[in-house]
C-alpha cells in the first residue's frame, strides 16, 4: 500500500484524490427529494397578497383615514390624563383612591376608543381575512404541483418543523397498525382493582421520592448524639 501511495504521489494524483474525498461529505449532505417551504412567508409574498394589500389602501381609504383620525383624537384625550396620573403618583403622599379612579378612567377611555377603532376598521379586517382564505385554499395545491414537478417527496415547514407534504410512500400507518395488532391483539377492558392512569402513578412516585429524600429533623430540645 505504501508503494502504491508513493507512486500515486509521484504522478500527482494524490492531491486530486484527496480533494475528491474531502468534497464527498459535503455532497452527501444534500438529500434528494426533500424540500422546505415556509407557508406564511410564501403566502405574504404572493402577487395576490401584495396586490391586495396595495389595493386595500385605496378601496378602504375612508375607513383607514377615519380610524387614524380617531386614534389621534384618542391619544390627545389620553395624554393629559396620563400626565396628571404620573404627576399625582410621584407626590410625597399620593392619594391612592384618586389614583385608582384616574387609572380606571384612563382604562375605560382607552378600551372604548380601541373598540371604536376596531369597528371602523372591521371592513378592512374582513378584506384581509377574505384574501388570506383565498390564498390558503390554493396553497396546498401549489405545494403539491411544485413537489411533483421537482420530484420532491417530502416537504417541511422550517417555521414549525412539521411536514406539510409527503408522498404516499412515506405513509407507514398501516405497517404500524399491523405491528401493533401483532404485539397487542386485544386489550383488557376492565382495569384491575386500584389501577390508576400512568400520569397519576408517576406523580405519586415523584411525591414519594421527594418525601424520602427530605432529611430527618431532630426533635426540638434534643441534642444530636455524638460518639
PDB file of C-alpha atoms in Angstrom:
ATOM      1  CA  UNK A   1       0.000   0.000   0.000  1.00  0.00           C
ATOM      2  CA  UNK A   2       2.827   2.380   0.818  1.00  0.00           C
ATOM      3  CA  UNK A   3       4.423   1.741  -2.580  1.00  0.00           C
ATOM      4  CA  UNK A   4       1.176   2.341  -4.395  1.00  0.00           C
ATOM      5  CA  UNK A   5       0.565   5.541  -2.418  1.00  0.00           C
ATOM      6  CA  UNK A   6       4.060   6.790  -3.237  1.00  0.00           C
ATOM      7  CA  UNK A   7       3.551   6.018  -6.898  1.00  0.00           C
ATOM      8  CA  UNK A   8       0.300   7.959  -6.932  1.00  0.00           C
ATOM      9  CA  UNK A   9       2.029  10.882  -5.266  1.00  0.00           C
ATOM     10  CA  UNK A  10       4.742  10.810  -7.885  1.00  0.00           C
ATOM     11  CA  UNK A  11       2.127  11.018 -10.611  1.00  0.00           C
ATOM     12  CA  UNK A  12       0.448  13.975  -8.900  1.00  0.00           C
ATOM     13  CA  UNK A  13      -2.780  12.071  -8.315  1.00  0.00           C
ATOM     14  CA  UNK A  14      -2.832  12.113  -4.523  1.00  0.00           C
ATOM     15  CA  UNK A  15      -3.811  15.769  -4.277  1.00  0.00           C
ATOM     16  CA  UNK A  16      -6.647  15.341  -6.719  1.00  0.00           C
ATOM     17  CA  UNK A  17      -7.842  12.231  -4.933  1.00  0.00           C
ATOM     18  CA  UNK A  18      -7.717  13.978  -1.571  1.00  0.00           C
ATOM     19  CA  UNK A  19      -9.780  16.822  -2.979  1.00  0.00           C
ATOM     20  CA  UNK A  20     -12.404  14.391  -4.208  1.00  0.00           C
ATOM     21  CA  UNK A  21     -12.531  12.679  -0.828  1.00  0.00           C
ATOM     22  CA  UNK A  22     -12.896  15.965   1.053  1.00  0.00           C
ATOM     23  CA  UNK A  23     -15.762  17.033  -1.189  1.00  0.00           C
ATOM     24  CA  UNK A  24     -17.691  13.792  -0.810  1.00  0.00           C
ATOM     25  CA  UNK A  25     -19.165  14.510   2.661  1.00  0.00           C
ATOM     26  CA  UNK A  26     -20.471  17.899   1.512  1.00  0.00           C
ATOM     27  CA  UNK A  27     -22.212  16.287  -1.438  1.00  0.00           C
ATOM     28  CA  UNK A  28     -23.585  13.537   0.782  1.00  0.00           C
ATOM     29  CA  UNK A  29     -25.298  16.131   2.995  1.00  0.00           C
ATOM     30  CA  UNK A  30     -27.734  17.027   0.201  1.00  0.00           C
ATOM     31  CA  UNK A  31     -30.694  14.671   0.429  1.00  0.00           C
ATOM     32  CA  UNK A  32     -32.565  14.410  -2.828  1.00  0.00           C
ATOM     33  CA  UNK A  33     -36.330  14.568  -2.749  1.00  0.00           C
ATOM     34  CA  UNK A  34     -36.661  16.705   0.405  1.00  0.00           C
ATOM     35  CA  UNK A  35     -37.601  20.385   0.458  1.00  0.00           C
ATOM     36  CA  UNK A  36     -38.565  23.177   2.845  1.00  0.00           C
ATOM     37  CA  UNK A  37     -41.366  25.705   2.403  1.00  0.00           C
ATOM     38  CA  UNK A  38     -42.288  28.472   4.835  1.00  0.00           C
ATOM     39  CA  UNK A  39     -46.012  28.656   4.156  1.00  0.00           C
ATOM     40  CA  UNK A  40     -46.545  32.034   5.842  1.00  0.00           C
ATOM     41  CA  UNK A  41     -43.620  33.634   4.023  1.00  0.00           C
ATOM     42  CA  UNK A  42     -44.888  32.243   0.733  1.00  0.00           C
ATOM     43  CA  UNK A  43     -48.430  33.491   1.340  1.00  0.00           C
ATOM     44  CA  UNK A  44     -47.490  37.098   2.154  1.00  0.00           C
ATOM     45  CA  UNK A  45     -45.115  37.318  -0.817  1.00  0.00           C
ATOM     46  CA  UNK A  46     -47.547  36.128  -3.466  1.00  0.00           C
ATOM     47  CA  UNK A  47     -48.790  38.553  -6.091  1.00  0.00           C
ATOM     48  CA  UNK A  48     -52.339  38.057  -4.856  1.00  0.00           C
ATOM     49  CA  UNK A  49     -51.410  39.135  -1.324  1.00  0.00           C
ATOM     50  CA  UNK A  50     -49.159  42.087  -2.178  1.00  0.00           C
ATOM     51  CA  UNK A  51     -51.529  43.429  -4.845  1.00  0.00           C
ATOM     52  CA  UNK A  52     -54.498  43.161  -2.496  1.00  0.00           C
ATOM     53  CA  UNK A  53     -52.547  44.990   0.214  1.00  0.00           C
ATOM     54  CA  UNK A  54     -51.883  47.876  -2.175  1.00  0.00           C
ATOM     55  CA  UNK A  55     -55.442  47.995  -3.480  1.00  0.00           C
ATOM     56  CA  UNK A  56     -56.843  47.856   0.042  1.00  0.00           C
ATOM     57  CA  UNK A  57     -55.257  51.209   0.866  1.00  0.00           C
ATOM     58  CA  UNK A  58     -57.305  52.757  -1.954  1.00  0.00           C
ATOM     59  CA  UNK A  59     -60.550  50.817  -1.643  1.00  0.00           C
ATOM     60  CA  UNK A  60     -60.817  51.315   2.119  1.00  0.00           C
ATOM     61  CA  UNK A  61     -59.144  54.718   2.306  1.00  0.00           C
ATOM     62  CA  UNK A  62     -62.141  56.299   4.035  1.00  0.00           C
ATOM     63  CA  UNK A  63     -62.162  53.738   6.852  1.00  0.00           C
ATOM     64  CA  UNK A  64     -58.378  53.830   7.262  1.00  0.00           C
ATOM     65  CA  UNK A  65     -58.280  57.632   7.434  1.00  0.00           C
ATOM     66  CA  UNK A  66     -61.246  57.722   9.821  1.00  0.00           C
ATOM     67  CA  UNK A  67     -59.559  55.202  12.114  1.00  0.00           C
ATOM     68  CA  UNK A  68     -56.291  57.141  12.062  1.00  0.00           C
ATOM     69  CA  UNK A  69     -58.118  60.380  12.864  1.00  0.00           C
ATOM     70  CA  UNK A  70     -59.928  58.717  15.756  1.00  0.00           C
ATOM     71  CA  UNK A  71     -56.639  57.272  17.012  1.00  0.00           C
ATOM     72  CA  UNK A  72     -55.062  60.721  17.074  1.00  0.00           C
ATOM     73  CA  UNK A  73     -58.070  62.138  18.923  1.00  0.00           C
ATOM     74  CA  UNK A  74     -57.863  59.324  21.448  1.00  0.00           C
ATOM     75  CA  UNK A  75     -54.166  59.956  22.059  1.00  0.00           C
ATOM     76  CA  UNK A  76     -54.822  63.672  22.504  1.00  0.00           C
ATOM     77  CA  UNK A  77     -57.523  62.871  25.053  1.00  0.00           C
ATOM     78  CA  UNK A  78     -55.430  60.365  26.980  1.00  0.00           C
ATOM     79  CA  UNK A  79     -52.143  62.279  27.075  1.00  0.00           C
ATOM     80  CA  UNK A  80     -53.126  64.926  29.672  1.00  0.00           C
ATOM     81  CA  UNK A  81     -54.874  62.293  31.780  1.00  0.00           C
ATOM     82  CA  UNK A  82     -51.756  60.128  31.756  1.00  0.00           C
ATOM     83  CA  UNK A  83     -49.544  63.102  32.631  1.00  0.00           C
ATOM     84  CA  UNK A  84     -51.772  64.004  35.560  1.00  0.00           C
ATOM     85  CA  UNK A  85     -51.780  60.400  36.753  1.00  0.00           C
ATOM     86  CA  UNK A  86     -47.980  60.197  36.651  1.00  0.00           C
ATOM     87  CA  UNK A  87     -47.607  63.537  38.431  1.00  0.00           C
ATOM     88  CA  UNK A  88     -50.024  62.595  41.221  1.00  0.00           C
ATOM     89  CA  UNK A  89     -48.384  59.200  41.599  1.00  0.00           C
ATOM     90  CA  UNK A  90     -44.981  60.798  42.224  1.00  0.00           C
ATOM     91  CA  UNK A  91     -46.288  63.000  45.031  1.00  0.00           C
ATOM     92  CA  UNK A  92     -44.898  62.573  48.543  1.00  0.00           C
ATOM     93  CA  UNK A  93     -48.202  61.206  49.862  1.00  0.00           C
ATOM     94  CA  UNK A  94     -50.250  60.170  46.825  1.00  0.00           C
ATOM     95  CA  UNK A  95     -53.985  59.752  47.195  1.00  0.00           C
ATOM     96  CA  UNK A  96     -54.434  56.092  46.356  1.00  0.00           C
ATOM     97  CA  UNK A  97     -58.181  56.376  45.911  1.00  0.00           C
ATOM     98  CA  UNK A  98     -57.796  59.247  43.461  1.00  0.00           C
ATOM     99  CA  UNK A  99     -55.086  57.373  41.582  1.00  0.00           C
ATOM    100  CA  UNK A 100     -57.315  54.327  41.300  1.00  0.00           C
ATOM    101  CA  UNK A 101     -60.147  56.424  39.902  1.00  0.00           C
ATOM    102  CA  UNK A 102     -57.839  58.104  37.399  1.00  0.00           C
ATOM    103  CA  UNK A 103     -56.436  54.768  36.306  1.00  0.00           C
ATOM    104  CA  UNK A 104     -59.891  53.301  35.788  1.00  0.00           C
ATOM    105  CA  UNK A 105     -60.939  56.364  33.785  1.00  0.00           C
ATOM    106  CA  UNK A 106     -57.900  56.038  31.517  1.00  0.00           C
ATOM    107  CA  UNK A 107     -58.532  52.331  31.034  1.00  0.00           C
ATOM    108  CA  UNK A 108     -62.195  52.870  30.180  1.00  0.00           C
ATOM    109  CA  UNK A 109     -61.455  55.618  27.650  1.00  0.00           C
ATOM    110  CA  UNK A 110     -58.679  53.579  26.070  1.00  0.00           C
ATOM    111  CA  UNK A 111     -60.760  50.412  25.822  1.00  0.00           C
ATOM    112  CA  UNK A 112     -63.776  52.235  24.402  1.00  0.00           C
ATOM    113  CA  UNK A 113     -61.563  54.001  21.866  1.00  0.00           C
ATOM    114  CA  UNK A 114     -59.911  50.788  20.731  1.00  0.00           C
ATOM    115  CA  UNK A 115     -63.281  49.101  20.302  1.00  0.00           C
ATOM    116  CA  UNK A 116     -64.498  52.053  18.238  1.00  0.00           C
ATOM    117  CA  UNK A 117     -61.409  51.904  16.013  1.00  0.00           C
ATOM    118  CA  UNK A 118     -61.904  48.170  15.533  1.00  0.00           C
ATOM    119  CA  UNK A 119     -65.497  48.774  14.441  1.00  0.00           C
ATOM    120  CA  UNK A 120     -64.327  51.380  11.940  1.00  0.00           C
ATOM    121  CA  UNK A 121     -61.696  49.002  10.552  1.00  0.00           C
ATOM    122  CA  UNK A 122     -64.000  45.965  10.528  1.00  0.00           C
ATOM    123  CA  UNK A 123     -64.421  46.056   6.714  1.00  0.00           C
ATOM    124  CA  UNK A 124     -60.635  46.225   6.334  1.00  0.00           C
ATOM    125  CA  UNK A 125     -60.104  43.242   8.638  1.00  0.00           C
ATOM    126  CA  UNK A 126     -62.776  41.322   6.744  1.00  0.00           C
ATOM    127  CA  UNK A 127     -60.978  42.068   3.477  1.00  0.00           C
ATOM    128  CA  UNK A 128     -57.695  40.758   4.899  1.00  0.00           C
ATOM    129  CA  UNK A 129     -59.360  37.546   6.075  1.00  0.00           C
ATOM    130  CA  UNK A 130     -61.069  37.077   2.702  1.00  0.00           C
ATOM    131  CA  UNK A 131     -57.823  37.450   0.750  1.00  0.00           C
ATOM    132  CA  UNK A 132     -55.910  35.143   3.102  1.00  0.00           C
ATOM    133  CA  UNK A 133     -58.597  32.473   2.801  1.00  0.00           C
ATOM    134  CA  UNK A 134     -58.395  32.554  -0.996  1.00  0.00           C
ATOM    135  CA  UNK A 135     -54.622  32.154  -0.838  1.00  0.00           C
ATOM    136  CA  UNK A 136     -54.904  29.378   1.739  1.00  0.00           C
ATOM    137  CA  UNK A 137     -57.339  27.474  -0.476  1.00  0.00           C
ATOM    138  CA  UNK A 138     -54.723  27.280  -3.252  1.00  0.00           C
ATOM    139  CA  UNK A 139     -51.594  26.887  -1.135  1.00  0.00           C
ATOM    140  CA  UNK A 140     -51.750  23.113  -0.725  1.00  0.00           C
ATOM    141  CA  UNK A 141     -52.333  22.653  -4.446  1.00  0.00           C
ATOM    142  CA  UNK A 142     -49.355  24.884  -5.221  1.00  0.00           C
ATOM    143  CA  UNK A 143     -47.110  22.855  -2.904  1.00  0.00           C
ATOM    144  CA  UNK A 144     -48.237  19.561  -4.444  1.00  0.00           C
ATOM    145  CA  UNK A 145     -47.752  20.828  -8.009  1.00  0.00           C
ATOM    146  CA  UNK A 146     -44.228  22.075  -7.308  1.00  0.00           C
ATOM    147  CA  UNK A 147     -43.361  18.847  -5.477  1.00  0.00           C
ATOM    148  CA  UNK A 148     -44.361  16.770  -8.494  1.00  0.00           C
ATOM    149  CA  UNK A 149     -42.501  18.982 -10.962  1.00  0.00           C
ATOM    150  CA  UNK A 150     -39.296  18.888  -8.912  1.00  0.00           C
ATOM    151  CA  UNK A 151     -39.624  15.243  -7.849  1.00  0.00           C
ATOM    152  CA  UNK A 152     -39.859  16.223  -4.180  1.00  0.00           C
ATOM    153  CA  UNK A 153     -41.387  13.567  -1.967  1.00  0.00           C
ATOM    154  CA  UNK A 154     -41.162  15.205   1.475  1.00  0.00           C
ATOM    155  CA  UNK A 155     -41.535  18.903   2.378  1.00  0.00           C
ATOM    156  CA  UNK A 156     -41.135  20.551   5.793  1.00  0.00           C
ATOM    157  CA  UNK A 157     -42.122  23.998   7.014  1.00  0.00           C
ATOM    158  CA  UNK A 158     -38.991  25.346   8.777  1.00  0.00           C
ATOM    159  CA  UNK A 159     -41.065  27.712  10.921  1.00  0.00           C
ATOM    160  CA  UNK A 160     -42.816  24.784  12.606  1.00  0.00           C
ATOM    161  CA  UNK A 161     -40.572  21.832  11.800  1.00  0.00           C
ATOM    162  CA  UNK A 162     -43.640  19.879  10.704  1.00  0.00           C
ATOM    163  CA  UNK A 163     -44.092  18.088   7.379  1.00  0.00           C
ATOM    164  CA  UNK A 164     -46.593  19.807   5.094  1.00  0.00           C
ATOM    165  CA  UNK A 165     -46.382  17.367   2.203  1.00  0.00           C
ATOM    166  CA  UNK A 166     -45.428  13.710   1.991  1.00  0.00           C
ATOM    167  CA  UNK A 167     -45.602  11.207  -0.801  1.00  0.00           C
ATOM    168  CA  UNK A 168     -47.750   8.151  -0.149  1.00  0.00           C
ATOM    169  CA  UNK A 169     -44.569   6.081   0.048  1.00  0.00           C
ATOM    170  CA  UNK A 170     -43.836   7.719   3.423  1.00  0.00           C
ATOM    171  CA  UNK A 171     -47.178   6.678   4.898  1.00  0.00           C
ATOM    172  CA  UNK A 172     -46.404   3.926   7.429  1.00  0.00           C
ATOM    173  CA  UNK A 173     -49.729   3.989   9.251  1.00  0.00           C
ATOM    174  CA  UNK A 174     -50.889   0.573   8.103  1.00  0.00           C
ATOM    175  CA  UNK A 175     -47.499  -1.012   8.804  1.00  0.00           C
ATOM    176  CA  UNK A 176     -47.546   0.290  12.369  1.00  0.00           C
ATOM    177  CA  UNK A 177     -51.171  -0.802  12.787  1.00  0.00           C
ATOM    178  CA  UNK A 178     -50.220  -4.307  11.681  1.00  0.00           C
ATOM    179  CA  UNK A 179     -47.298  -4.396  14.122  1.00  0.00           C
ATOM    180  CA  UNK A 180     -49.483  -3.148  16.970  1.00  0.00           C
ATOM    181  CA  UNK A 181     -52.046  -5.837  16.191  1.00  0.00           C
ATOM    182  CA  UNK A 182     -49.257  -8.402  16.465  1.00  0.00           C
ATOM    183  CA  UNK A 183     -47.912  -7.014  19.754  1.00  0.00           C
ATOM    184  CA  UNK A 184     -51.312  -6.381  21.336  1.00  0.00           C
ATOM    185  CA  UNK A 185     -54.062  -8.389  19.626  1.00  0.00           C
ATOM    186  CA  UNK A 186     -56.602  -7.407  22.297  1.00  0.00           C
ATOM    187  CA  UNK A 187     -56.743  -5.069  25.298  1.00  0.00           C
ATOM    188  CA  UNK A 188     -58.244  -5.840  28.694  1.00  0.00           C
ATOM    189  CA  UNK A 189     -61.432  -3.877  29.163  1.00  0.00           C
ATOM    190  CA  UNK A 190     -61.830  -3.770  32.970  1.00  0.00           C
ATOM    191  CA  UNK A 191     -58.882  -2.300  34.909  1.00  0.00           C
ATOM    192  CA  UNK A 192     -57.625  -4.210  37.967  1.00  0.00           C
ATOM    193  CA  UNK A 193     -58.528  -3.002  41.442  1.00  0.00           C
ATOM    194  CA  UNK A 194     -56.557   0.066  42.487  1.00  0.00           C
ATOM    195  CA  UNK A 195     -55.317   0.824  38.987  1.00  0.00           C
ATOM    196  CA  UNK A 196     -54.560   4.495  38.239  1.00  0.00           C
ATOM    197  CA  UNK A 197     -53.598   6.191  34.955  1.00  0.00           C
ATOM    198  CA  UNK A 198     -49.877   6.496  34.268  1.00  0.00           C
ATOM    199  CA  UNK A 199     -49.845  10.261  34.892  1.00  0.00           C
ATOM    200  CA  UNK A 200     -51.209   9.766  38.409  1.00  0.00           C
ATOM    201  CA  UNK A 201     -48.833   6.881  39.151  1.00  0.00           C
ATOM    202  CA  UNK A 202     -45.818   8.900  38.048  1.00  0.00           C
ATOM    203  CA  UNK A 203     -46.920  11.920  40.079  1.00  0.00           C
ATOM    204  CA  UNK A 204     -47.368   9.778  43.187  1.00  0.00           C
ATOM    205  CA  UNK A 205     -43.977   8.146  42.668  1.00  0.00           C
ATOM    206  CA  UNK A 206     -42.343  11.564  42.358  1.00  0.00           C
ATOM    207  CA  UNK A 207     -44.004  12.748  45.576  1.00  0.00           C
ATOM    208  CA  UNK A 208     -42.913   9.625  47.450  1.00  0.00           C
ATOM    209  CA  UNK A 209     -39.358  10.004  46.203  1.00  0.00           C
ATOM    210  CA  UNK A 210     -39.221  13.637  47.295  1.00  0.00           C
ATOM    211  CA  UNK A 211     -40.565  12.745  50.736  1.00  0.00           C
ATOM    212  CA  UNK A 212     -37.912  10.055  51.218  1.00  0.00           C
ATOM    213  CA  UNK A 213     -35.119  12.458  50.277  1.00  0.00           C
ATOM    214  CA  UNK A 214     -36.088  15.031  52.912  1.00  0.00           C
ATOM    215  CA  UNK A 215     -33.598  14.959  55.854  1.00  0.00           C
ATOM    216  CA  UNK A 216     -34.971  13.755  59.143  1.00  0.00           C
ATOM    217  CA  UNK A 217     -35.373  16.670  61.552  1.00  0.00           C
ATOM    218  CA  UNK A 218     -34.075  16.447  65.119  1.00  0.00           C
ATOM    219  CA  UNK A 219     -36.906  16.845  67.675  1.00  0.00           C
ATOM    220  CA  UNK A 220     -36.949  20.194  69.472  1.00  0.00           C
ATOM    221  CA  UNK A 221     -34.853  20.257  72.638  1.00  0.00           C
ATOM    222  CA  UNK A 222     -32.935  17.103  71.750  1.00  0.00           C
ATOM    223  CA  UNK A 223     -29.240  17.416  71.045  1.00  0.00           C
ATOM    224  CA  UNK A 224     -27.606  15.294  68.386  1.00  0.00           C
ATOM    225  CA  UNK A 225     -25.764  12.361  69.892  1.00  0.00           C
ATOM    226  CA  UNK A 226     -22.055  12.088  69.309  1.00  0.00           C
ATOM    227  CA  UNK A 227     -19.585   9.326  69.669  1.00  0.00           C
TER     228      UNK A 227
END
